[in-house]
Structures are given as structure tokens and as C-alpha cells.
Coordinates of C-alpha atoms in Angstrom, one line a residue:
Chain A
X7 CA 0.5 -10.9 29.7
X8 CA -1.5 -9.5 26.8
X9 CA 0.9 -11.0 24.4
X10 CA 0.4 -14.4 25.8
X11 CA -3.3 -14.1 25.5
X12 CA -3.1 -13.0 21.9
X13 CA -0.9 -16.0 21.2
X14 CA -3.4 -18.3 22.8
X15 CA -6.2 -17.1 20.6
X16 CA -4.1 -17.6 17.6
X17 CA -3.3 -21.1 18.6
X18 CA -6.9 -22.0 19.3
X19 CA -8.0 -20.6 15.9
X20 CA -5.2 -22.5 14.1
X21 CA -6.1 -25.8 15.8
X22 CA -9.8 -25.3 15.0
X23 CA -8.9 -24.6 11.3
X24 CA -6.7 -27.7 11.4
X25 CA -9.6 -29.8 12.6
X26 CA -11.7 -28.5 9.7
X27 CA -9.0 -29.3 7.2
X28 CA -8.6 -32.8 8.8
X29 CA -12.4 -33.3 8.3
X30 CA -12.2 -32.2 4.7
X31 CA -9.2 -34.5 4.1
X32 CA -11.1 -37.4 5.7
X33 CA -14.0 -36.7 3.4
X34 CA -11.7 -36.7 0.4
X35 CA -9.9 -40.0 1.2
X36 CA -13.0 -42.0 2.1
X37 CA -16.3 -41.5 3.9
X38 CA -17.7 -44.2 6.1
X39 CA -20.6 -44.7 3.7
X40 CA -21.4 -43.4 0.2
X41 CA -23.1 -40.1 1.0
X42 CA -25.6 -40.6 -1.9
X43 CA -26.8 -44.1 -1.2
X44 CA -30.2 -44.3 0.3
X45 CA -31.6 -47.0 2.5
X46 CA -35.3 -46.8 3.5
X47 CA -34.8 -49.1 6.5
X48 CA -32.5 -46.6 8.1
X49 CA -34.8 -43.6 7.6
X50 CA -34.0 -41.0 10.4
X51 CA -32.1 -43.7 12.3
X52 CA -30.6 -42.6 15.6
X53 CA -26.9 -42.6 16.1
X54 CA -25.4 -46.0 16.6
X55 CA -22.1 -47.8 16.3
X56 CA -22.6 -48.2 12.5
X57 CA -23.9 -44.7 11.9
X58 CA -22.2 -42.4 14.4
X59 CA -24.4 -39.4 13.7
X60 CA -27.4 -41.3 12.5
X61 CA -29.1 -41.1 9.2
X62 CA -31.3 -38.5 7.3
X63 CA -34.8 -38.8 5.9
X64 CA -33.6 -41.1 3.1
X65 CA -31.4 -43.2 5.3
X66 CA -28.1 -41.7 4.2
X67 CA -25.3 -41.6 6.7
X68 CA -25.2 -38.1 8.2
X69 CA -21.5 -38.2 9.1
X70 CA -20.5 -39.0 5.5
X71 CA -22.7 -36.3 4.2
X72 CA -21.3 -33.7 6.6
X73 CA -17.7 -34.7 5.6
X74 CA -18.6 -34.1 1.9
X75 CA -20.9 -31.1 2.8
X76 CA -18.1 -29.2 4.6
X77 CA -16.0 -29.6 1.5
X78 CA -18.6 -28.3 -0.8
X79 CA -19.4 -25.4 1.5
X80 CA -15.7 -24.5 1.8
X81 CA -15.0 -24.8 -1.9
X82 CA -17.9 -22.4 -2.6
X83 CA -16.7 -20.0 0.0
X84 CA -13.2 -20.1 -1.4
X85 CA -14.3 -19.7 -5.0
X86 CA -16.6 -16.8 -4.0
X87 CA -13.9 -15.0 -2.2
X88 CA -11.3 -15.5 -4.9
X89 CA -13.7 -14.0 -7.5
X90 CA -14.8 -11.2 -5.2
X91 CA -11.3 -10.3 -4.0
X92 CA -9.7 -10.5 -7.4
X93 CA -12.2 -8.3 -9.2
X94 CA -12.6 -6.1 -6.0
X95 CA -8.8 -5.7 -6.0
X96 CA -8.7 -4.5 -9.6
X97 CA -11.6 -2.1 -9.1
X98 CA -10.3 -0.9 -5.7
X99 CA -6.8 -0.4 -6.9
X100 CA -7.7 1.5 -10.0
X101 CA -10.3 3.8 -8.2
X102 CA -8.1 4.3 -5.1
X103 CA -4.9 4.9 -6.9
X104 CA -6.0 7.1 -9.8
X105 CA -9.1 8.7 -8.3
X106 CA -10.8 11.2 -10.6
X107 CA -13.3 10.1 -13.3
X108 CA -12.6 6.4 -13.1
X109 CA -13.2 6.6 -9.3
X110 CA -16.5 8.4 -9.7
X111 CA -17.9 6.1 -12.4
X112 CA -16.8 2.8 -10.9
X113 CA -17.7 3.8 -7.3
X114 CA -21.2 4.9 -8.2
X115 CA -21.7 1.6 -10.0
X116 CA -20.3 0.0 -6.9
X117 CA -22.8 1.8 -4.7
X118 CA -25.6 0.8 -6.9
X119 CA -24.7 -2.9 -6.5
X120 CA -24.1 -2.5 -2.8
X121 CA -27.5 -1.0 -2.3
X122 CA -29.2 -4.3 -3.2
X123 CA -29.6 -6.8 -0.3
X124 CA -27.0 -9.5 -1.1
X125 CA -29.4 -12.4 -1.0
X126 CA -31.7 -10.6 -3.4
X127 CA -28.9 -9.8 -5.8
X128 CA -27.7 -13.4 -5.7
X129 CA -31.2 -14.5 -6.4
X130 CA -31.3 -12.3 -9.5
X131 CA -28.0 -13.6 -10.8
X132 CA -29.0 -17.2 -10.0
X133 CA -32.2 -16.6 -11.9
X134 CA -30.0 -15.7 -14.9
X135 CA -27.4 -18.5 -14.5
X136 CA -29.6 -21.3 -13.1
X137 CA -28.9 -23.0 -9.8
X138 CA -26.0 -25.3 -8.9
X139 CA -22.7 -25.3 -7.2
X140 CA -20.7 -23.3 -9.8
X141 CA -23.6 -20.9 -10.5
X142 CA -23.9 -19.8 -6.9
X143 CA -20.2 -19.5 -6.6
X144 CA -20.2 -17.0 -9.5
X145 CA -23.3 -15.3 -8.2
X146 CA -22.0 -14.8 -4.7
X147 CA -18.6 -13.8 -6.1
X148 CA -20.2 -10.9 -8.0
X149 CA -22.2 -9.9 -4.9
X150 CA -18.9 -9.8 -2.9
X151 CA -17.1 -7.6 -5.3
X152 CA -18.3 -4.2 -4.1
X153 CA -17.4 -4.6 -0.4
X154 CA -13.9 -5.7 -1.4
X155 CA -13.6 -2.9 -3.8
X156 CA -14.5 -0.4 -1.1
X157 CA -12.0 -1.7 1.4
X158 CA -9.2 -2.0 -1.1
X159 CA -9.9 1.4 -2.5
X160 CA -9.6 3.1 0.8
X161 CA -6.3 1.4 1.5
X162 CA -4.9 2.4 -1.9
X163 CA -6.0 6.0 -1.3
X164 CA -4.1 5.9 1.9
X165 CA -1.0 4.6 0.3
X166 CA -0.8 6.5 -2.9
X167 CA 0.6 9.7 -1.3
X168 CA 3.0 8.0 1.0
X169 CA 6.6 9.1 0.6
X170 CA 7.8 5.7 -0.5
X171 CA 5.3 5.6 -3.3
X172 CA 6.3 9.1 -4.3
X173 CA 9.9 8.1 -4.4
X174 CA 9.4 5.1 -6.6
X175 CA 7.2 7.2 -8.8
X176 CA 10.1 9.6 -9.1
X177 CA 12.3 6.7 -10.1
X178 CA 10.0 6.5 -13.1
X179 CA 8.0 3.4 -12.1
X180 CA 4.8 2.9 -14.0
X181 CA 1.4 2.9 -12.3
X182 CA 0.9 -0.9 -12.5
X183 CA 4.3 -1.5 -10.9
X184 CA 3.5 0.9 -8.1
X185 CA 0.1 -0.5 -7.5
X186 CA 0.9 -4.2 -7.5
X187 CA 4.5 -4.4 -6.5
X188 CA 4.8 -1.6 -4.1
X189 CA 1.4 -0.9 -2.6
X190 CA -0.2 -4.3 -2.6
X191 CA 2.1 -6.0 -0.1
X192 CA 1.6 -3.2 2.2
X193 CA -2.1 -3.7 2.4
X194 CA -1.9 -7.4 3.0
X195 CA -3.2 -7.3 6.6
X196 CA -6.4 -5.6 5.6
X197 CA -6.8 -7.9 2.6
X198 CA -6.2 -11.0 4.7
X199 CA -8.6 -10.1 7.4
X200 CA -11.3 -9.1 5.0
X201 CA -10.7 -12.4 3.1
X202 CA -11.3 -14.4 6.3
X203 CA -14.4 -12.4 7.2
X204 CA -15.6 -12.7 3.6
X205 CA -15.1 -16.4 3.9
X206 CA -17.6 -16.5 6.8
X207 CA -20.1 -14.4 5.0
X208 CA -19.8 -16.8 2.1
X209 CA -20.5 -19.8 4.3
X210 CA -23.6 -18.2 5.7
X211 CA -24.7 -16.9 2.3
X212 CA -24.3 -20.4 0.8
X213 CA -26.3 -21.9 3.7
X214 CA -29.0 -19.3 3.1
X215 CA -29.2 -19.9 -0.6
X216 CA -29.2 -23.7 -0.3
X217 CA -31.8 -23.4 2.5
X218 CA -34.0 -21.5 0.0
X219 CA -33.5 -24.4 -2.4
X220 CA -31.6 -22.4 -5.1
X221 CA -28.1 -23.2 -4.1
X222 CA -26.5 -26.6 -4.1
X223 CA -28.8 -29.1 -5.6
X224 CA -29.7 -32.6 -4.2
X225 CA -28.4 -35.3 -4.1
X226 CA -25.1 -33.3 -3.5
X227 CA -24.4 -32.4 0.0
X228 CA -23.7 -29.0 1.6
X229 CA -24.2 -27.8 5.1
X230 CA -26.9 -25.3 4.1
X231 CA -28.8 -27.9 2.1
X232 CA -28.6 -30.4 4.9
X233 CA -29.9 -27.8 7.4
X234 CA -32.8 -27.1 5.1
X235 CA -33.6 -30.8 4.9
X236 CA -33.3 -31.2 8.7
X237 CA -35.8 -28.4 9.3
X238 CA -38.7 -30.6 8.2
X239 CA -37.8 -33.2 10.8
X240 CA -37.0 -30.8 13.6
X241 CA -39.4 -32.4 16.0
X242 CA -39.0 -36.0 14.9
X243 CA -35.2 -36.0 14.9
X244 CA -33.8 -32.7 16.5
X245 CA -30.3 -34.3 16.6
X246 CA -30.1 -34.0 12.8
X247 CA -30.5 -30.2 12.7
X248 CA -28.4 -29.8 15.8
X249 CA -25.5 -31.8 14.4
X250 CA -25.4 -29.9 11.1
X251 CA -25.8 -26.6 12.9
X252 CA -23.0 -27.4 15.2
X253 CA -20.6 -28.0 12.3
X254 CA -21.6 -24.8 10.7
X255 CA -21.1 -22.8 13.8
X256 CA -17.8 -24.5 14.3
X257 CA -16.7 -23.6 10.8
X258 CA -17.7 -19.9 11.2
X259 CA -16.3 -19.6 14.7
X260 CA -12.9 -21.0 13.6
X261 CA -12.5 -18.5 10.8
X262 CA -13.8 -15.6 12.9
X263 CA -11.2 -16.4 15.6
X264 CA -8.6 -16.7 12.9
X265 CA -9.4 -13.3 11.4
X266 CA -9.4 -11.7 14.9
X267 CA -6.1 -13.3 15.8
X268 CA -4.5 -12.3 12.5
X269 CA -5.6 -8.7 12.9
X270 CA -4.4 -8.4 16.4
X271 CA -1.1 -10.1 15.5
X272 CA -0.6 -7.5 12.8
X273 CA -1.2 -4.6 15.1
X274 CA 0.9 -6.0 17.9
Chain B
X21 CA 20.4 23.3 -17.0
X22 CA 17.3 24.0 -15.0
X23 CA 15.2 27.1 -15.7
X24 CA 11.9 27.7 -13.9
X25 CA 10.0 30.6 -15.4
X26 CA 7.0 32.3 -13.8
X27 CA 5.8 29.1 -12.1
X28 CA 2.3 29.5 -10.5
X29 CA 0.7 26.6 -8.6
X30 CA -3.0 26.8 -7.8
X31 CA -5.0 24.2 -6.0
X32 CA -8.5 23.5 -7.2
X33 CA -9.6 20.8 -4.8
X34 CA -11.7 23.2 -2.7
X35 CA -14.5 25.6 -3.8
X36 CA -12.2 28.6 -3.8
X37 CA -8.9 28.1 -5.8
X38 CA -5.9 28.7 -3.7
X39 CA -2.6 29.8 -5.0
X40 CA 0.4 28.4 -3.2
X41 CA 3.3 29.5 -5.4
X42 CA 3.4 32.9 -7.2
X43 CA 5.7 33.7 -10.1
X44 CA 8.5 31.4 -9.0
X45 CA 11.7 31.9 -11.0
X46 CA 14.8 29.8 -10.7
X47 CA 17.9 29.3 -12.7
X48 CA 20.4 26.6 -12.0
X49 CA 23.7 26.0 -13.7
X50 CA 25.2 22.5 -13.9
X51 CA 27.0 21.6 -10.8
X52 CA 25.5 24.2 -8.6
X53 CA 23.9 23.8 -5.2
X54 CA 21.0 26.1 -4.8
X55 CA 19.1 26.4 -1.5
X56 CA 15.5 27.4 -0.9
X57 CA 14.6 28.5 2.6
X58 CA 11.4 29.6 4.1
X59 CA 9.0 28.8 6.9
X60 CA 6.4 26.0 6.7
X61 CA 3.8 26.7 4.1
X62 CA 6.0 29.1 2.2
X63 CA 5.8 27.0 -1.0
X64 CA 9.3 25.7 -1.1
X65 CA 8.3 22.0 -1.1
X66 CA 5.6 22.6 -3.6
X67 CA 8.1 24.2 -6.0
X68 CA 10.4 21.3 -5.5
X69 CA 7.7 18.7 -6.2
X70 CA 6.8 20.6 -9.3
X71 CA 10.4 20.5 -10.5
X72 CA 10.4 16.8 -9.8
X73 CA 7.2 16.4 -11.8
X74 CA 5.4 14.9 -8.8
X75 CA 2.5 17.2 -8.5
X76 CA -0.7 15.5 -9.6
X77 CA -2.2 16.7 -12.9
X78 CA -5.6 16.8 -11.4
X79 CA -7.0 19.2 -8.9
X80 CA -4.3 21.8 -9.5
X81 CA -3.3 24.2 -12.1
X82 CA 0.3 25.0 -13.0
X83 CA 1.3 27.9 -15.1
X84 CA 4.7 28.9 -16.3
X85 CA 7.6 26.8 -17.6
X86 CA 9.9 24.3 -16.0
X87 CA 12.7 23.8 -18.5
X88 CA 15.1 21.0 -17.8
X89 CA 17.8 21.1 -20.5
X90 CA 15.4 22.9 -22.7
X91 CA 12.5 20.4 -22.2
X92 CA 9.4 21.7 -20.5
X93 CA 8.4 19.4 -17.8
X94 CA 4.9 20.8 -17.4
X95 CA 3.9 20.2 -21.0
X96 CA 5.8 17.1 -21.9
X97 CA 4.1 13.7 -22.0
X98 CA 3.9 11.3 -19.1
X99 CA 6.2 8.9 -20.9
X100 CA 8.9 11.6 -21.5
X101 CA 8.6 12.7 -17.9
X102 CA 9.0 9.2 -16.6
X103 CA 12.2 8.8 -18.7
X104 CA 13.6 11.9 -17.0
X105 CA 12.5 10.9 -13.5
X106 CA 15.0 8.7 -11.8
X107 CA 17.6 8.7 -14.5
X108 CA 18.0 12.5 -14.8
X109 CA 16.3 13.8 -11.7
X110 CA 16.5 12.2 -8.3
X111 CA 14.8 13.2 -5.1
X112 CA 15.2 12.5 -1.4
X113 CA 12.4 13.3 1.0
X114 CA 12.3 14.5 4.5
X115 CA 11.2 11.5 6.5
X116 CA 13.6 8.6 6.1
X117 CA 11.0 6.6 8.2
X118 CA 8.4 6.8 5.5
X119 CA 10.3 7.1 2.3
X120 CA 11.3 3.5 2.1
X121 CA 8.8 0.7 1.4
X122 CA 8.6 -1.1 4.8
X123 CA 8.1 -4.5 3.1
X124 CA 10.9 -4.5 0.6
X125 CA 14.5 -5.3 1.3
X126 CA 16.8 -2.3 1.1
X127 CA 18.8 -3.7 -1.8
X128 CA 15.8 -4.1 -4.0
X129 CA 14.7 -0.6 -3.4
X130 CA 18.1 0.8 -4.3
X131 CA 18.0 -1.2 -7.5
X132 CA 14.5 -0.1 -8.4
X133 CA 15.6 2.7 -10.7
X134 CA 18.1 0.5 -12.4
X135 CA 15.4 -2.1 -13.0
X136 CA 13.2 0.5 -14.6
X137 CA 15.7 2.5 -16.6
X138 CA 18.3 0.0 -17.7
X139 CA 18.5 -3.6 -18.8
X140 CA 21.3 -4.7 -16.7
X141 CA 21.3 -8.3 -15.4
X142 CA 20.6 -9.2 -11.9
X143 CA 24.2 -9.5 -10.9
X144 CA 25.2 -6.2 -12.5
X145 CA 22.4 -4.4 -10.7
X146 CA 23.4 -6.0 -7.4
X147 CA 27.0 -4.9 -8.0
X148 CA 26.0 -1.3 -8.8
X149 CA 23.8 -1.2 -5.7
X150 CA 26.6 -2.5 -3.5
X151 CA 29.0 0.1 -4.9
X152 CA 26.4 2.8 -4.4
X153 CA 25.8 1.7 -0.8
X154 CA 29.5 1.9 -0.2
X155 CA 29.7 5.3 -1.8
X156 CA 27.2 6.7 0.6
X157 CA 29.6 5.5 3.3
X158 CA 27.5 2.7 4.7
X159 CA 29.5 0.0 6.4
X160 CA 28.7 -3.6 6.2
X161 CA 26.9 -3.2 2.9
X162 CA 26.3 -6.9 2.5
X163 CA 24.1 -6.9 5.6
X164 CA 22.4 -3.6 4.7
X165 CA 21.6 -4.9 1.2
X166 CA 19.7 -7.8 2.7
X167 CA 17.9 -5.9 5.6
X168 CA 14.5 -4.3 5.8
X169 CA 14.1 -0.6 6.5
X170 CA 13.0 -1.1 10.1
X171 CA 16.3 -2.7 10.9
X172 CA 18.2 0.5 10.0
X173 CA 18.7 3.8 11.9
X174 CA 17.4 7.1 10.6
X175 CA 20.8 8.2 9.3
X176 CA 21.4 4.8 7.6
X177 CA 18.0 5.1 6.0
X178 CA 18.7 8.5 4.7
X179 CA 21.9 7.3 3.2
X180 CA 20.0 4.4 1.6
X181 CA 17.6 7.0 0.1
X182 CA 20.5 9.0 -1.3
X183 CA 21.9 5.8 -2.8
X184 CA 18.7 4.9 -4.5
X185 CA 18.2 8.5 -5.7
X186 CA 21.8 8.6 -7.1
X187 CA 22.1 5.1 -8.6
X188 CA 21.2 6.1 -12.1
X189 CA 23.6 9.0 -12.0
X190 CA 21.1 11.8 -12.1
X191 CA 22.3 15.3 -13.0
X192 CA 19.9 17.0 -10.7
X193 CA 19.2 16.0 -7.1
X194 CA 16.3 17.5 -5.2
X195 CA 16.8 17.3 -1.5
X196 CA 13.6 18.2 0.4
X197 CA 14.4 18.8 4.0
X198 CA 16.6 15.7 4.1
X199 CA 18.3 16.5 7.3
X200 CA 15.3 17.8 9.3
X201 CA 14.4 14.5 10.9
X202 CA 18.0 13.7 11.9
X203 CA 19.9 14.7 14.9
X204 CA 22.7 17.2 14.6
X205 CA 25.7 14.9 14.4
X206 CA 24.0 12.7 11.7
X207 CA 22.9 15.8 10.0
X208 CA 26.5 17.0 9.7
X209 CA 27.7 13.7 8.4
X210 CA 24.9 13.6 5.7
X211 CA 25.8 17.2 4.7
X212 CA 29.4 16.3 4.3
X213 CA 28.5 13.3 2.3
X214 CA 26.3 15.4 0.0
X215 CA 29.0 17.9 -0.5
X216 CA 31.5 15.1 -1.3
X217 CA 29.1 13.5 -3.8
X218 CA 28.6 16.9 -5.3
X219 CA 32.3 17.4 -5.9
X220 CA 32.9 13.8 -7.2
X221 CA 30.0 13.7 -9.6
X222 CA 29.3 17.3 -10.3
X223 CA 25.6 16.9 -9.8
X224 CA 23.4 20.0 -9.2
X225 CA 21.5 20.0 -6.0
X226 CA 18.3 21.8 -5.2
X227 CA 18.5 21.9 -1.4
X228 CA 15.3 22.8 0.4
X229 CA 15.4 23.5 4.1
X230 CA 14.0 25.7 6.8
X231 CA 17.4 25.5 8.6
X232 CA 19.5 28.5 7.6
X233 CA 22.6 27.1 9.2
X234 CA 22.4 24.0 7.0
X235 CA 21.8 26.1 3.9
X236 CA 24.7 28.4 4.7
X237 CA 27.0 25.4 5.1
X238 CA 26.2 23.7 1.8
X239 CA 24.7 26.1 -0.8
X240 CA 26.3 28.6 -3.1
X241 CA 23.1 30.4 -3.9
X242 CA 19.9 30.8 -1.9
X243 CA 16.3 31.8 -2.5
X244 CA 14.2 33.0 0.4
X245 CA 10.5 32.2 0.1
X246 CA 7.6 33.6 2.1
X247 CA 3.9 33.0 1.5
X248 CA 4.5 31.5 -2.0
X249 CA 6.7 34.3 -3.2
X250 CA 10.5 34.5 -3.6
X251 CA 11.4 37.5 -1.5
X252 CA 15.1 37.4 -1.8
X253 CA 17.7 35.7 -4.0
X254 CA 21.4 35.9 -4.1
X255 CA 24.8 34.3 -3.2
X256 CA 24.8 32.8 0.2
X257 CA 27.4 35.2 1.6
X258 CA 25.5 38.2 0.3
X259 CA 22.2 37.1 1.7
X260 CA 23.6 36.2 5.0
X261 CA 25.8 39.2 5.5
X262 CA 23.6 41.8 4.0
X263 CA 20.0 40.8 3.8
X264 CA 17.8 43.1 1.8
X265 CA 14.4 42.4 3.1
X266 CA 12.9 42.6 6.6
X267 CA 11.7 39.0 6.3
X268 CA 15.2 37.7 5.7
X269 CA 16.6 39.7 8.5
X270 CA 14.0 38.3 10.9
X271 CA 14.8 34.8 9.7
X272 CA 18.5 35.3 10.3
X273 CA 17.8 36.8 13.7
X274 CA 15.9 33.6 14.6
X275 CA 19.1 31.5 14.5
X276 CA 20.0 30.9 18.1
X277 CA 23.5 32.1 19.0
X278 CA 25.5 30.3 21.6
X279 CA 27.2 33.5 22.9
X280 CA 23.8 35.1 23.6
X281 CA 22.7 32.1 25.6
X282 CA 25.8 32.1 27.7
X283 CA 25.2 35.6 29.0

């Protein structure tokens, strides 16, 4: 009975993610309208047969912008997590496996970074790099490193004294070989779930930064940026904000479900 | 070939340093099977790990000498130690459940030492591994080579561990409680196998166990340890027939005897 339920959640999560991928592909192949072309006559137009989700304050087709916006948001989230997970993995592996001085130095540095609120830290880095899609990807990537490092460190600490690690050590395997060929595959569940959770955090973080006006710059589209635009017309056209909000919630919900399902499957 | 002289092991990971092994001495000749017995916490595994060079270099202090063919394992460089590990010294652990990497195929794990210490080609490594799996009397080696550890039984896994420890023809095998987690019939089979390998290849075995019966069956000499000290040492027959210390007598008295139970 429980097994069946677990399977169901997994299937729901997978189909949600499939819908998102389909939307991204749709946006890649062709959008109904050019997401950057303005038309004053269509300012804040309601949804119609021509413009399914209506138009924004510059008369741009909302559906087209959402299709492109989801892609931007996803790419930023992906890039952020790749940077965060890669550097976090290196830091976590070294500190967790070796311990000692390296651990102390890197982890205290880690704690220092972690003690800043993440938005504030991203703001500082963006102030240094300038705003834009690549810049916020890098900034958020750096902000994400410490949490990955902590998680991966604890996993490596757990594994380093396992018998199988001892026995390959006794076969004369070097530290790098033990760390990345023997231990890494064994922590994949933790790594995978934290990647998916990190993905969600990145989506939210991008939305927050774009909302503040320092993330993705107009006329590009991202969900956060569109939500920020929609806010000004909340009373005139509530549908605008609701539509964008719906897609954002859908995106996060899908990945949250996926991470849950993955974790439960691994412990089944 | 192996001489351990005045080995002291002291932990420094708490406020008060704690000594777990005092003045441990051991001499092993080539081709000898020496047993170390003692209760839990008597320091037998610690001594074995030290001989294998597996104790961390941080948080603990080791004094004395561990001479393997004249080379001191405690003072040699990491690189030299790594060269010895695997090719000269092999080790098998207690828990066959945990001593194989759950996510690697058995074949790859048996080949691991070859991959590190030799530059044989893939096919040659595979051939050596298959031969070795056959040598430890595993049937259907083709299937076992391709399977994951969870698909094997405890006894099979322990044989795989033996195969991977012996693949580079080490001259010294350290067996740390290798039969403890197995049931009695499998235990007997593994012991027979060990003895057979010993006779075929002339390897020396340092056999650690808390099971006196097992030690009696396989070893020629035995050390009895208690609270980090060696309390008695001698040929197996001497120690078992004529124990010198009270502790050894108590240990021997603790072996259950079938005749007594019947009465």
C-alpha cells in the first residue's frame, strides 16, 4: 500500500517536470509572438483568442514571455546549482575526508559566508560584478557553496571510516581515488536531493533578485522580473500577477515533489 | 619478516590521552600463522590496524617500531607505505557486509589493487580476478564477477574480500575477526580455505579473533591480550594445554564444552 503511494508521488512529480520541460521546449522552438515586441494598443489587454494569457504593460504577449521566462529562470537555477555543487563538493570532500587543519580553516570560512543572509551576500557580489543574467548566476552560485559544502562534508565524514574505504585504502589507493571513485557514488542520494532543493531555492532567489531590479534586466524575461512588473498593475490587471505566480508555484512544486519522491525511493 | 617492537598507541582526541596498546611486541617468520586473542577492547584490532598502516596519523601517537622486512612502517613516507599496502600487506575485515563498496561490481573491487599497483591491461586484470575468484572456491565466477555485493551471501562476500586482499600476492595477510560475522559451517569452510591458501602460497597470516576455538584450529603461535597488554605468548599447544596466567585460564574455561552441557 505504502509502496504504491510512493510510486504515485514519483509519477506525479515526473509528469509535472515533463510539463515544464515541454514548456521550455515550446519556448525554444517558437513562441506565439516575439516576447520583446511592444504594441501600445494592446497595453494590459485581457486574455483573448489571439493572446491566450493577455498582454503586459507594454502590450507584449504574456504567454510568450512566460515561455521564455521559465527558460531563463531554469538556466539560472541550473547554473547556480552547478557552480554551488561543484565548489561545494570540492570543499566538502576535502574537509570531510581529511579533517584536521584544512577542515578547520575552510569550515570557519564557510561559517563566515553562511552567516550572511543569502540575499544580502548576493547583493554584495552583484554590486561587484554588475547585474545581468550571468552575473546573478555566479553570485548565487557563490552564495550556494557553503550549504553544499556542509552537507557533503558530513557525508564524507560518515564514509571515510567505513570498512570498504579502509580496505581500498589498504590496497594503496590514493586519496583522490578514494574520494571521487569510491565515496562519491555512495553519497549520490544526498547529493541529488540537495541539488533538487537547491534548484528550488535558486528559482526563489532569482525571483527575489529580479523583483528587486538587480537580477535579469529588461527587456529579457524571467519569472521574477515579470512578477515585479505585474506588481505595479495588481489592481488594474490582477490576472497578470496571478498567471506568473501560478507558473512559479508550479515550477517549485514540481521540483519539491521530485526531491521528496527521490529521497523516499532511495530509503525504500 | 615482521617485527613489532615496543609499540605503544595513544589516543589524543580527548582531553586526557588514553593509551590503548602498551609495549606490544610481535615477531613473525615468513609463512607463519600467528593468532592474537583477547576480549573486546583488549587492543588486538588496534595493533593489527597499526601493522597495516591504517591508523590515522592525527589524533594519536604511536611509539615503537613496526619493521616489515626491515622497513619501519611508522616512520616511512606515505608513498612508501602505499606501495607496501595492497601489494605486500593485505587485510580482511570483520564485517563482510560493510567491507565491500555497495555500488561497485564485485569484479572491479577485486581488481582494484591490480589497477593501483600494476599496469596490466583490462583483459589481464579480468583474467587474474577470475582466477582469484576461482581460487577462493567461488562457483559461477562469471556471475559473481558481474554482481553487486548485496547479491551475495555473507560467506561469498568474505571469499570475495579474501580474493581482493590476495590478488597482488601479498606476503602478509591480516585477518581481523574474519569469521566472527559468519555462521559456524561457513566459518569452518573459510578457515579451511585460509589454511589451504597458506599452504599453497606460503603467506604469513596475522589472525585476530576472540574465538579461541578458531585460533586453536588455524594458528601455530598465539598472543593473548588483555587491556592493551600482551599477557601470554607461546605455541598454541603450550598455551592451550598449560596456560601460565590466570587470564588465559579464564579465557579457556569460557569455551563451552558439549559434554558439560549434556549432563
